[in-house]
Amino acid sequence: MSSMKVGAVVLTMGNRPEELRALLDSVAKQDGDPVEVVVVGNGSPLPPLPDGVRTVELPENVGIPAGRNVGIEAFGPGGSDVDVLMFLDDDGLLPGTDTAELCRQAFAADPELGIISFRIADPDTGVTQRRHVPRLRASDPLRSSRVTTFLGGANAVRTTVFQQVGGLPDDFFYAHEETDLAWRALDAGWMIDYRSDMVLHHPTTAPSRHAVYHRMVARNRVWLARRNLPALLVPVYLGVWLLLTLARRPSKTALRAWFGGFREGWKTPCGPRRPMKWRTVWRLTRLGRPPVI
Protein backbone atom coordinates (compact mmCIF):
# COMPACT_ATOMS: atom_id res chain seq x y z
CA MET A 1 0.00 0.00 0.00
CA SER A 2 1.30 3.46 -0.88
CA SER A 3 2.20 5.69 2.06
CA MET A 4 0.97 8.83 0.31
CA LYS A 5 -1.08 11.08 2.60
CA VAL A 6 -4.46 12.02 1.14
CA GLY A 7 -6.62 14.96 2.18
CA ALA A 8 -9.98 16.19 0.92
CA VAL A 9 -11.40 19.68 0.40
CA VAL A 10 -15.17 20.17 0.43
CA LEU A 11 -16.67 23.57 -0.32
CA THR A 12 -20.22 24.23 0.86
CA MET A 13 -22.79 27.01 1.01
CA GLY A 14 -24.29 25.33 4.06
CA ASN A 15 -27.57 24.57 2.27
CA ARG A 16 -27.16 20.78 1.83
CA PRO A 17 -26.38 19.46 5.33
CA GLU A 18 -27.75 15.95 4.75
CA GLU A 19 -25.86 15.48 1.47
CA LEU A 20 -22.70 16.91 3.07
CA ARG A 21 -22.93 14.46 5.96
CA ALA A 22 -23.41 11.54 3.52
CA LEU A 23 -20.35 12.66 1.53
CA LEU A 24 -18.21 12.92 4.67
CA ASP A 25 -19.37 9.46 5.75
CA SER A 26 -18.30 8.07 2.36
CA VAL A 27 -14.87 9.69 2.74
CA ALA A 28 -14.51 8.23 6.22
CA LYS A 29 -15.15 4.73 4.81
CA GLN A 30 -12.20 4.90 2.38
CA ASP A 31 -9.70 2.04 2.54
CA GLY A 32 -6.19 2.64 3.84
CA ASP A 33 -5.05 5.46 6.06
CA PRO A 34 -7.79 7.91 7.06
CA VAL A 35 -8.39 10.81 4.67
CA GLU A 36 -8.04 14.16 6.43
CA VAL A 37 -10.91 16.49 5.53
CA VAL A 38 -11.42 20.24 5.58
CA VAL A 39 -14.87 21.71 4.96
CA VAL A 40 -14.95 25.34 3.88
CA GLY A 41 -18.15 27.29 4.55
CA ASN A 42 -18.29 29.73 1.65
CA GLY A 43 -20.06 32.71 3.21
CA SER A 44 -22.25 30.57 5.43
CA PRO A 45 -22.09 28.95 8.87
CA LEU A 46 -21.39 25.23 8.86
CA PRO A 47 -23.79 22.62 10.20
CA PRO A 48 -22.60 20.16 12.88
CA LEU A 49 -19.90 17.95 11.36
CA PRO A 50 -18.23 14.67 12.40
CA ASP A 51 -15.35 14.79 14.85
CA GLY A 52 -11.95 15.27 13.28
CA VAL A 53 -13.18 17.31 10.29
CA ARG A 54 -11.34 20.60 9.98
CA THR A 55 -13.52 23.62 9.32
CA VAL A 56 -13.08 27.11 7.88
CA GLU A 57 -15.98 29.58 7.81
CA LEU A 58 -15.57 32.48 5.37
CA PRO A 59 -17.55 35.65 6.13
CA GLU A 60 -18.66 36.01 2.50
CA ASN A 61 -19.02 33.93 -0.64
CA VAL A 62 -15.63 34.31 -2.34
CA GLY A 63 -16.48 32.01 -5.24
CA ILE A 64 -15.54 28.42 -5.99
CA PRO A 65 -11.83 28.75 -6.89
CA ALA A 66 -11.00 31.12 -4.02
CA GLY A 67 -12.95 28.93 -1.59
CA ARG A 68 -11.09 25.82 -2.73
CA ASN A 69 -7.80 27.67 -2.44
CA VAL A 70 -8.63 28.36 1.22
CA GLY A 71 -9.14 24.63 1.61
CA ILE A 72 -5.76 23.92 0.03
CA GLU A 73 -3.98 26.31 2.39
CA ALA A 74 -5.71 24.66 5.38
CA PHE A 75 -3.32 21.78 4.68
CA GLY A 76 -0.25 24.03 4.84
CA PRO A 77 1.30 26.22 2.11
CA GLY A 78 0.22 24.74 -1.22
CA GLY A 79 -1.32 21.81 0.66
CA SER A 80 2.14 20.64 1.74
CA ASP A 81 0.90 18.72 4.80
CA VAL A 82 -0.44 16.02 2.45
CA ASP A 83 0.70 14.48 -0.84
CA VAL A 84 -2.68 14.44 -2.60
CA LEU A 85 -5.86 16.50 -2.23
CA MET A 86 -9.26 15.30 -3.42
CA PHE A 87 -11.83 17.99 -4.26
CA LEU A 88 -15.41 16.80 -3.83
CA ASP A 89 -18.76 18.54 -4.38
CA ASP A 90 -20.77 18.78 -1.18
CA ASP A 91 -23.75 17.00 -2.78
CA GLY A 92 -21.57 14.22 -4.17
CA LEU A 93 -20.85 10.78 -2.72
CA LEU A 94 -18.03 8.26 -3.14
CA PRO A 95 -19.85 4.95 -3.79
CA GLY A 96 -16.66 2.90 -3.61
CA THR A 97 -14.33 2.55 -0.64
CA ASP A 98 -11.22 2.27 -2.81
CA THR A 99 -11.11 5.73 -4.42
CA ALA A 100 -8.47 7.19 -2.10
CA GLU A 101 -6.34 4.08 -2.43
CA LEU A 102 -6.65 4.14 -6.23
CA CYS A 103 -5.42 7.74 -6.10
CA ARG A 104 -2.43 6.74 -3.98
CA GLN A 105 -1.56 3.94 -6.38
CA ALA A 106 -1.95 6.09 -9.50
CA PHE A 107 0.21 8.95 -8.26
CA ALA A 108 2.84 6.58 -6.83
CA ALA A 109 3.06 4.64 -10.11
CA ASP A 110 3.39 7.70 -12.39
CA PRO A 111 5.64 10.54 -11.19
CA GLU A 112 4.48 12.73 -14.11
CA LEU A 113 0.80 12.44 -13.14
CA GLY A 114 -0.37 15.69 -11.58
CA ILE A 115 -4.19 15.59 -11.69
CA ILE A 116 -6.87 12.87 -11.83
CA SER A 117 -10.40 13.65 -12.99
CA PHE A 118 -13.02 11.28 -11.58
CA ARG A 119 -16.07 10.00 -13.44
CA ILE A 120 -19.32 11.65 -12.30
CA ALA A 121 -22.36 9.38 -12.44
CA ASP A 122 -25.99 9.94 -11.55
CA PRO A 123 -26.74 7.91 -8.38
CA ASP A 124 -30.12 6.71 -9.69
CA THR A 125 -29.38 5.92 -13.33
CA GLY A 126 -25.59 5.46 -13.31
CA VAL A 127 -25.44 7.70 -16.39
CA THR A 128 -22.42 9.94 -16.95
CA GLN A 129 -23.33 13.13 -18.84
CA ARG A 130 -21.26 13.84 -21.93
CA ARG A 131 -20.17 17.21 -20.52
CA HIS A 132 -18.67 15.38 -17.52
CA VAL A 133 -16.13 13.57 -19.70
CA PRO A 134 -13.26 16.07 -20.04
CA ARG A 135 -12.31 15.38 -23.68
CA LEU A 136 -13.77 15.98 -27.12
CA ARG A 137 -14.38 12.27 -27.81
CA ALA A 138 -16.79 11.76 -24.94
CA SER A 139 -19.14 9.09 -26.30
CA ASP A 140 -17.65 6.36 -24.09
CA PRO A 141 -17.46 7.61 -20.48
CA LEU A 142 -16.14 4.21 -19.33
CA ARG A 143 -12.89 4.68 -21.27
CA SER A 144 -10.07 6.14 -19.20
CA SER A 145 -7.50 8.32 -20.96
CA ARG A 146 -5.04 11.16 -20.77
CA VAL A 147 -6.92 14.47 -20.97
CA THR A 148 -6.25 18.20 -20.99
CA THR A 149 -8.60 19.41 -18.26
CA PHE A 150 -10.57 18.03 -15.32
CA LEU A 151 -13.81 18.34 -13.35
CA GLY A 152 -13.73 20.78 -10.45
CA GLY A 153 -15.86 18.91 -7.91
CA ALA A 154 -14.57 15.39 -8.56
CA ASN A 155 -10.81 15.23 -8.80
CA ALA A 156 -7.51 14.63 -7.04
CA VAL A 157 -4.39 16.78 -7.37
CA ARG A 158 -0.82 16.05 -6.36
CA THR A 159 -0.07 18.96 -4.02
CA THR A 160 3.33 19.49 -5.63
CA VAL A 161 1.38 20.91 -8.59
CA PHE A 162 0.00 23.75 -6.44
CA GLN A 163 3.41 24.42 -4.98
CA GLN A 164 4.90 24.66 -8.47
CA VAL A 165 2.26 26.49 -10.53
CA GLY A 166 -0.04 28.05 -7.90
CA GLY A 167 -3.66 27.42 -7.05
CA LEU A 168 -6.91 28.09 -8.82
CA PRO A 169 -7.51 31.63 -10.16
CA ASP A 170 -9.43 33.41 -7.37
CA ASP A 171 -11.01 36.08 -9.55
CA PHE A 172 -12.74 33.60 -11.87
CA PHE A 173 -15.37 33.04 -9.11
CA TYR A 174 -17.08 30.31 -11.16
CA ALA A 175 -16.32 28.58 -14.52
CA HIS A 176 -13.14 27.57 -16.35
CA GLU A 177 -10.91 27.76 -13.26
CA GLU A 178 -10.06 24.06 -13.72
CA THR A 179 -8.84 24.56 -17.29
CA ASP A 180 -6.70 27.51 -16.18
CA LEU A 181 -4.95 25.30 -13.62
CA ALA A 182 -4.80 22.37 -16.06
CA TRP A 183 -3.05 24.42 -18.74
CA ARG A 184 -0.52 25.76 -16.24
CA ALA A 185 0.13 22.25 -14.95
CA LEU A 186 0.54 20.84 -18.46
CA ASP A 187 2.89 23.69 -19.34
CA ALA A 188 5.01 22.72 -16.32
CA GLY A 189 5.25 19.13 -17.57
CA TRP A 190 2.49 17.42 -15.55
CA MET A 191 -0.06 15.02 -17.03
CA ILE A 192 -3.80 14.70 -16.35
CA ASP A 193 -5.78 11.44 -16.37
CA TYR A 194 -9.51 10.81 -16.62
CA ARG A 195 -10.23 7.66 -14.63
CA SER A 196 -13.59 6.00 -15.22
CA ASP A 197 -13.04 3.62 -12.26
CA MET A 198 -12.89 6.49 -9.76
CA VAL A 199 -16.54 7.49 -9.40
CA LEU A 200 -18.37 10.31 -7.66
CA HIS A 201 -22.13 9.97 -7.49
CA HIS A 202 -23.75 13.34 -8.16
CA PRO A 203 -27.35 14.20 -9.08
CA THR A 204 -27.81 15.30 -12.67
CA THR A 205 -28.07 19.08 -12.90
CA ALA A 206 -27.67 21.72 -15.61
CA PRO A 207 -24.77 24.17 -15.16
CA SER A 208 -27.02 26.95 -16.45
CA ARG A 209 -29.05 26.70 -13.21
CA HIS A 210 -26.62 29.31 -11.89
CA ALA A 211 -27.96 32.79 -12.64
CA VAL A 212 -24.51 34.10 -13.54
CA TYR A 213 -23.63 31.10 -15.72
CA HIS A 214 -23.63 32.70 -19.19
CA ARG A 215 -21.79 35.87 -18.12
CA MET A 216 -19.15 34.01 -16.13
CA VAL A 217 -18.56 31.43 -18.86
CA ALA A 218 -17.92 34.14 -21.45
CA ARG A 219 -15.86 36.47 -19.24
CA ASN A 220 -13.68 33.67 -17.91
CA ARG A 221 -13.20 32.19 -21.38
CA VAL A 222 -11.62 35.50 -22.43
CA TRP A 223 -9.54 35.66 -19.25
CA LEU A 224 -8.41 32.07 -19.77
CA ALA A 225 -7.15 32.88 -23.26
CA ARG A 226 -5.54 36.18 -22.30
CA ARG A 227 -3.73 34.58 -19.36
CA ASN A 228 -2.50 31.38 -20.94
CA LEU A 229 -2.40 31.31 -24.74
CA PRO A 230 0.31 32.52 -27.13
CA ALA A 231 -0.86 35.82 -28.63
CA LEU A 232 -1.47 34.26 -32.07
CA LEU A 233 -3.95 31.77 -30.64
CA VAL A 234 -6.03 34.15 -28.51
CA PRO A 235 -8.29 35.44 -31.35
CA VAL A 236 -8.51 31.95 -32.89
CA TYR A 237 -9.61 30.32 -29.63
CA LEU A 238 -12.14 33.02 -28.82
CA GLY A 239 -13.43 33.17 -32.38
CA VAL A 240 -14.09 29.42 -32.38
CA TRP A 241 -15.97 29.69 -29.07
CA LEU A 242 -18.01 32.63 -30.34
CA LEU A 243 -19.13 30.54 -33.32
CA LEU A 244 -19.86 27.50 -31.13
CA THR A 245 -21.95 29.63 -28.79
CA LEU A 246 -24.00 31.06 -31.66
CA ALA A 247 -24.42 27.57 -33.16
CA ARG A 248 -26.05 26.38 -29.94
CA ARG A 249 -28.79 28.99 -30.46
CA PRO A 250 -29.10 30.25 -26.88
CA SER A 251 -32.05 32.41 -25.83
CA LYS A 252 -31.84 36.17 -26.34
CA THR A 253 -31.45 36.67 -22.59
CA ALA A 254 -28.62 34.12 -22.40
CA LEU A 255 -26.91 35.57 -25.47
CA ARG A 256 -27.11 39.09 -24.05
CA ALA A 257 -25.51 37.90 -20.81
CA TRP A 258 -22.85 36.01 -22.78
CA PHE A 259 -21.86 39.03 -24.87
CA GLY A 260 -21.83 41.16 -21.71
CA GLY A 261 -19.39 38.72 -20.14
CA PHE A 262 -17.33 38.57 -23.34
CA ARG A 263 -16.89 42.35 -23.30
CA GLU A 264 -16.13 42.29 -19.59
CA GLY A 265 -13.38 39.74 -20.21
CA TRP A 266 -11.57 42.16 -22.52
CA LYS A 267 -12.09 45.29 -20.40
CA THR A 268 -11.11 43.95 -16.97
CA PRO A 269 -7.78 42.70 -15.59
CA CYS A 270 -7.32 38.97 -16.13
CA GLY A 271 -4.43 38.44 -13.70
CA PRO A 272 -0.84 37.59 -14.63
CA ARG A 273 -0.22 36.59 -18.24
CA ARG A 274 2.00 33.53 -18.64
CA PRO A 275 1.54 32.24 -22.19
CA MET A 276 2.14 28.52 -22.55
CA LYS A 277 5.08 27.26 -24.58
CA TRP A 278 4.45 26.21 -28.16
CA ARG A 279 5.55 22.70 -27.24
CA THR A 280 2.67 22.67 -24.75
CA VAL A 281 0.30 23.67 -27.57
CA TRP A 282 1.61 20.69 -29.52
CA ARG A 283 1.21 18.44 -26.46
CA LEU A 284 -2.41 19.51 -26.06
CA THR A 285 -2.96 18.84 -29.75
CA ARG A 286 -1.48 15.33 -29.48
CA LEU A 287 -3.71 14.68 -26.47
CA GLY A 288 -6.72 15.38 -28.69
CA ARG A 289 -7.64 18.92 -27.73
CA PRO A 290 -5.64 21.72 -29.35
CA PRO A 291 -6.12 24.97 -27.43
CA VAL A 292 -8.33 26.51 -30.09
CA ILE A 293 -11.47 24.67 -28.94
Coordinates of C-alpha atoms in Angstrom, one line a residue:
M1 CA 0.0 0.0 0.0
S2 CA 1.3 3.5 -0.9
S3 CA 2.2 5.7 2.1
M4 CA 1.0 8.8 0.3
K5 CA -1.1 11.1 2.6
V6 CA -4.5 12.0 1.1
G7 CA -6.6 15.0 2.2
A8 CA -10.0 16.2 0.9
V9 CA -11.4 19.7 0.4
V10 CA -15.2 20.2 0.4
L11 CA -16.7 23.6 -0.3
T12 CA -20.2 24.2 0.9
M13 CA -22.8 27.0 1.0
G14 CA -24.3 25.3 4.1
N15 CA -27.6 24.6 2.3
R16 CA -27.2 20.8 1.8
P17 CA -26.4 19.5 5.3
E18 CA -27.8 16.0 4.7
E19 CA -25.9 15.5 1.5
L20 CA -22.7 16.9 3.1
R21 CA -22.9 14.5 6.0
A22 CA -23.4 11.5 3.5
L23 CA -20.4 12.7 1.5
L24 CA -18.2 12.9 4.7
D25 CA -19.4 9.5 5.8
S26 CA -18.3 8.1 2.4
V27 CA -14.9 9.7 2.7
A28 CA -14.5 8.2 6.2
K29 CA -15.1 4.7 4.8
Q30 CA -12.2 4.9 2.4
D31 CA -9.7 2.0 2.5
G32 CA -6.2 2.6 3.8
D33 CA -5.0 5.5 6.1
P34 CA -7.8 7.9 7.1
V35 CA -8.4 10.8 4.7
E36 CA -8.0 14.2 6.4
V37 CA -10.9 16.5 5.5
V38 CA -11.4 20.2 5.6
V39 CA -14.9 21.7 5.0
V40 CA -14.9 25.3 3.9
G41 CA -18.1 27.3 4.5
N42 CA -18.3 29.7 1.6
G43 CA -20.1 32.7 3.2
S44 CA -22.3 30.6 5.4
P45 CA -22.1 29.0 8.9
L46 CA -21.4 25.2 8.9
P47 CA -23.8 22.6 10.2
P48 CA -22.6 20.2 12.9
L49 CA -19.9 17.9 11.4
P50 CA -18.2 14.7 12.4
D51 CA -15.3 14.8 14.9
G52 CA -11.9 15.3 13.3
V53 CA -13.2 17.3 10.3
R54 CA -11.3 20.6 10.0
T55 CA -13.5 23.6 9.3
V56 CA -13.1 27.1 7.9
E57 CA -16.0 29.6 7.8
L58 CA -15.6 32.5 5.4
P59 CA -17.6 35.7 6.1
E60 CA -18.7 36.0 2.5
N61 CA -19.0 33.9 -0.6
V62 CA -15.6 34.3 -2.3
G63 CA -16.5 32.0 -5.2
I64 CA -15.5 28.4 -6.0
P65 CA -11.8 28.8 -6.9
A66 CA -11.0 31.1 -4.0
G67 CA -13.0 28.9 -1.6
R68 CA -11.1 25.8 -2.7
N69 CA -7.8 27.7 -2.4
V70 CA -8.6 28.4 1.2
G71 CA -9.1 24.6 1.6
I72 CA -5.8 23.9 0.0
E73 CA -4.0 26.3 2.4
A74 CA -5.7 24.7 5.4
F75 CA -3.3 21.8 4.7
G76 CA -0.3 24.0 4.8
P77 CA 1.3 26.2 2.1
G78 CA 0.2 24.7 -1.2
G79 CA -1.3 21.8 0.7
S80 CA 2.1 20.6 1.7
D81 CA 0.9 18.7 4.8
V82 CA -0.4 16.0 2.5
D83 CA 0.7 14.5 -0.8
V84 CA -2.7 14.4 -2.6
L85 CA -5.9 16.5 -2.2
M86 CA -9.3 15.3 -3.4
F87 CA -11.8 18.0 -4.3
L88 CA -15.4 16.8 -3.8
D89 CA -18.8 18.5 -4.4
D90 CA -20.8 18.8 -1.2
D91 CA -23.7 17.0 -2.8
G92 CA -21.6 14.2 -4.2
L93 CA -20.8 10.8 -2.7
L94 CA -18.0 8.3 -3.1
P95 CA -19.9 5.0 -3.8
G96 CA -16.7 2.9 -3.6
T97 CA -14.3 2.6 -0.6
D98 CA -11.2 2.3 -2.8
T99 CA -11.1 5.7 -4.4
A100 CA -8.5 7.2 -2.1
E101 CA -6.3 4.1 -2.4
L102 CA -6.7 4.1 -6.2
C103 CA -5.4 7.7 -6.1
R104 CA -2.4 6.7 -4.0
Q105 CA -1.6 3.9 -6.4
A106 CA -2.0 6.1 -9.5
F107 CA 0.2 8.9 -8.3
A108 CA 2.8 6.6 -6.8
A109 CA 3.1 4.6 -10.1
D110 CA 3.4 7.7 -12.4
P111 CA 5.6 10.5 -11.2
E112 CA 4.5 12.7 -14.1
L113 CA 0.8 12.4 -13.1
G114 CA -0.4 15.7 -11.6
I115 CA -4.2 15.6 -11.7
I116 CA -6.9 12.9 -11.8
S117 CA -10.4 13.6 -13.0
F118 CA -13.0 11.3 -11.6
R119 CA -16.1 10.0 -13.4
I120 CA -19.3 11.6 -12.3
A121 CA -22.4 9.4 -12.4
D122 CA -26.0 9.9 -11.6
P123 CA -26.7 7.9 -8.4
D124 CA -30.1 6.7 -9.7
T125 CA -29.4 5.9 -13.3
G126 CA -25.6 5.5 -13.3
V127 CA -25.4 7.7 -16.4
T128 CA -22.4 9.9 -16.9
Q129 CA -23.3 13.1 -18.8
R130 CA -21.3 13.8 -21.9
R131 CA -20.2 17.2 -20.5
H132 CA -18.7 15.4 -17.5
V133 CA -16.1 13.6 -19.7
P134 CA -13.3 16.1 -20.0
R135 CA -12.3 15.4 -23.7
L136 CA -13.8 16.0 -27.1
R137 CA -14.4 12.3 -27.8
A138 CA -16.8 11.8 -24.9
S139 CA -19.1 9.1 -26.3
D140 CA -17.6 6.4 -24.1
P141 CA -17.5 7.6 -20.5
L142 CA -16.1 4.2 -19.3
R143 CA -12.9 4.7 -21.3
S144 CA -10.1 6.1 -19.2
S145 CA -7.5 8.3 -21.0
R146 CA -5.0 11.2 -20.8
V147 CA -6.9 14.5 -21.0
T148 CA -6.2 18.2 -21.0
T149 CA -8.6 19.4 -18.3
F150 CA -10.6 18.0 -15.3
L151 CA -13.8 18.3 -13.3
G152 CA -13.7 20.8 -10.4
G153 CA -15.9 18.9 -7.9
A154 CA -14.6 15.4 -8.6
N155 CA -10.8 15.2 -8.8
A156 CA -7.5 14.6 -7.0
V157 CA -4.4 16.8 -7.4
R158 CA -0.8 16.1 -6.4
T159 CA -0.1 19.0 -4.0
T160 CA 3.3 19.5 -5.6
V161 CA 1.4 20.9 -8.6
F162 CA 0.0 23.7 -6.4
Q163 CA 3.4 24.4 -5.0
Q164 CA 4.9 24.7 -8.5
V165 CA 2.3 26.5 -10.5
G166 CA 0.0 28.0 -7.9
G167 CA -3.7 27.4 -7.0
L168 CA -6.9 28.1 -8.8
P169 CA -7.5 31.6 -10.2
D170 CA -9.4 33.4 -7.4
D171 CA -11.0 36.1 -9.6
F172 CA -12.7 33.6 -11.9
F173 CA -15.4 33.0 -9.1
Y174 CA -17.1 30.3 -11.2
A175 CA -16.3 28.6 -14.5
H176 CA -13.1 27.6 -16.3
E177 CA -10.9 27.8 -13.3
E178 CA -10.1 24.1 -13.7
T179 CA -8.8 24.6 -17.3
D180 CA -6.7 27.5 -16.2
L181 CA -5.0 25.3 -13.6
A182 CA -4.8 22.4 -16.1
W183 CA -3.1 24.4 -18.7
R184 CA -0.5 25.8 -16.2
A185 CA 0.1 22.2 -14.9
L186 CA 0.5 20.8 -18.5
D187 CA 2.9 23.7 -19.3
A188 CA 5.0 22.7 -16.3
G189 CA 5.2 19.1 -17.6
W190 CA 2.5 17.4 -15.6
M191 CA -0.1 15.0 -17.0
I192 CA -3.8 14.7 -16.4
D193 CA -5.8 11.4 -16.4
Y194 CA -9.5 10.8 -16.6
R195 CA -10.2 7.7 -14.6
S196 CA -13.6 6.0 -15.2
D197 CA -13.0 3.6 -12.3
M198 CA -12.9 6.5 -9.8
V199 CA -16.5 7.5 -9.4
L200 CA -18.4 10.3 -7.7
H201 CA -22.1 10.0 -7.5
H202 CA -23.7 13.3 -8.2
P203 CA -27.4 14.2 -9.1
T204 CA -27.8 15.3 -12.7
T205 CA -28.1 19.1 -12.9
A206 CA -27.7 21.7 -15.6
P207 CA -24.8 24.2 -15.2
S208 CA -27.0 26.9 -16.4
R209 CA -29.0 26.7 -13.2
H210 CA -26.6 29.3 -11.9
A211 CA -28.0 32.8 -12.6
V212 CA -24.5 34.1 -13.5
Y213 CA -23.6 31.1 -15.7
H214 CA -23.6 32.7 -19.2
R215 CA -21.8 35.9 -18.1
M216 CA -19.1 34.0 -16.1
V217 CA -18.6 31.4 -18.9
A218 CA -17.9 34.1 -21.4
R219 CA -15.9 36.5 -19.2
N220 CA -13.7 33.7 -17.9
R221 CA -13.2 32.2 -21.4
V222 CA -11.6 35.5 -22.4
W223 CA -9.5 35.7 -19.3
L224 CA -8.4 32.1 -19.8
A225 CA -7.1 32.9 -23.3
R226 CA -5.5 36.2 -22.3
R227 CA -3.7 34.6 -19.4
N228 CA -2.5 31.4 -20.9
L229 CA -2.4 31.3 -24.7
P230 CA 0.3 32.5 -27.1
A231 CA -0.9 35.8 -28.6
L232 CA -1.5 34.3 -32.1
L233 CA -4.0 31.8 -30.6
V234 CA -6.0 34.2 -28.5
P235 CA -8.3 35.4 -31.3
V236 CA -8.5 32.0 -32.9
Y237 CA -9.6 30.3 -29.6
L238 CA -12.1 33.0 -28.8
G239 CA -13.4 33.2 -32.4
V240 CA -14.1 29.4 -32.4
W241 CA -16.0 29.7 -29.1
L242 CA -18.0 32.6 -30.3
L243 CA -19.1 30.5 -33.3
L244 CA -19.9 27.5 -31.1
T245 CA -22.0 29.6 -28.8
L246 CA -24.0 31.1 -31.7
A247 CA -24.4 27.6 -33.2
R248 CA -26.0 26.4 -29.9
R249 CA -28.8 29.0 -30.5
P250 CA -29.1 30.3 -26.9
S251 CA -32.1 32.4 -25.8
K252 CA -31.8 36.2 -26.3
T253 CA -31.4 36.7 -22.6
A254 CA -28.6 34.1 -22.4
L255 CA -26.9 35.6 -25.5
R256 CA -27.1 39.1 -24.1
A257 CA -25.5 37.9 -20.8
W258 CA -22.9 36.0 -22.8
F259 CA -21.9 39.0 -24.9
G260 CA -21.8 41.2 -21.7
G261 CA -19.4 38.7 -20.1
F262 CA -17.3 38.6 -23.3
R263 CA -16.9 42.3 -23.3
E264 CA -16.1 42.3 -19.6
G265 CA -13.4 39.7 -20.2
W266 CA -11.6 42.2 -22.5
K267 CA -12.1 45.3 -20.4
T268 CA -11.1 43.9 -17.0
P269 CA -7.8 42.7 -15.6
C270 CA -7.3 39.0 -16.1
G271 CA -4.4 38.4 -13.7
P272 CA -0.8 37.6 -14.6
R273 CA -0.2 36.6 -18.2
R274 CA 2.0 33.5 -18.6
P275 CA 1.5 32.2 -22.2
M276 CA 2.1 28.5 -22.6
K277 CA 5.1 27.3 -24.6
W278 CA 4.5 26.2 -28.2
R279 CA 5.6 22.7 -27.2
T280 CA 2.7 22.7 -24.7
V281 CA 0.3 23.7 -27.6
W282 CA 1.6 20.7 -29.5
R283 CA 1.2 18.4 -26.5
L284 CA -2.4 19.5 -26.1
T285 CA -3.0 18.8 -29.8
R286 CA -1.5 15.3 -29.5
L287 CA -3.7 14.7 -26.5
G288 CA -6.7 15.4 -28.7
R289 CA -7.6 18.9 -27.7
P290 CA -5.6 21.7 -29.4
P291 CA -6.1 25.0 -27.4
V292 CA -8.3 26.5 -30.1
I293 CA -11.5 24.7 -28.9

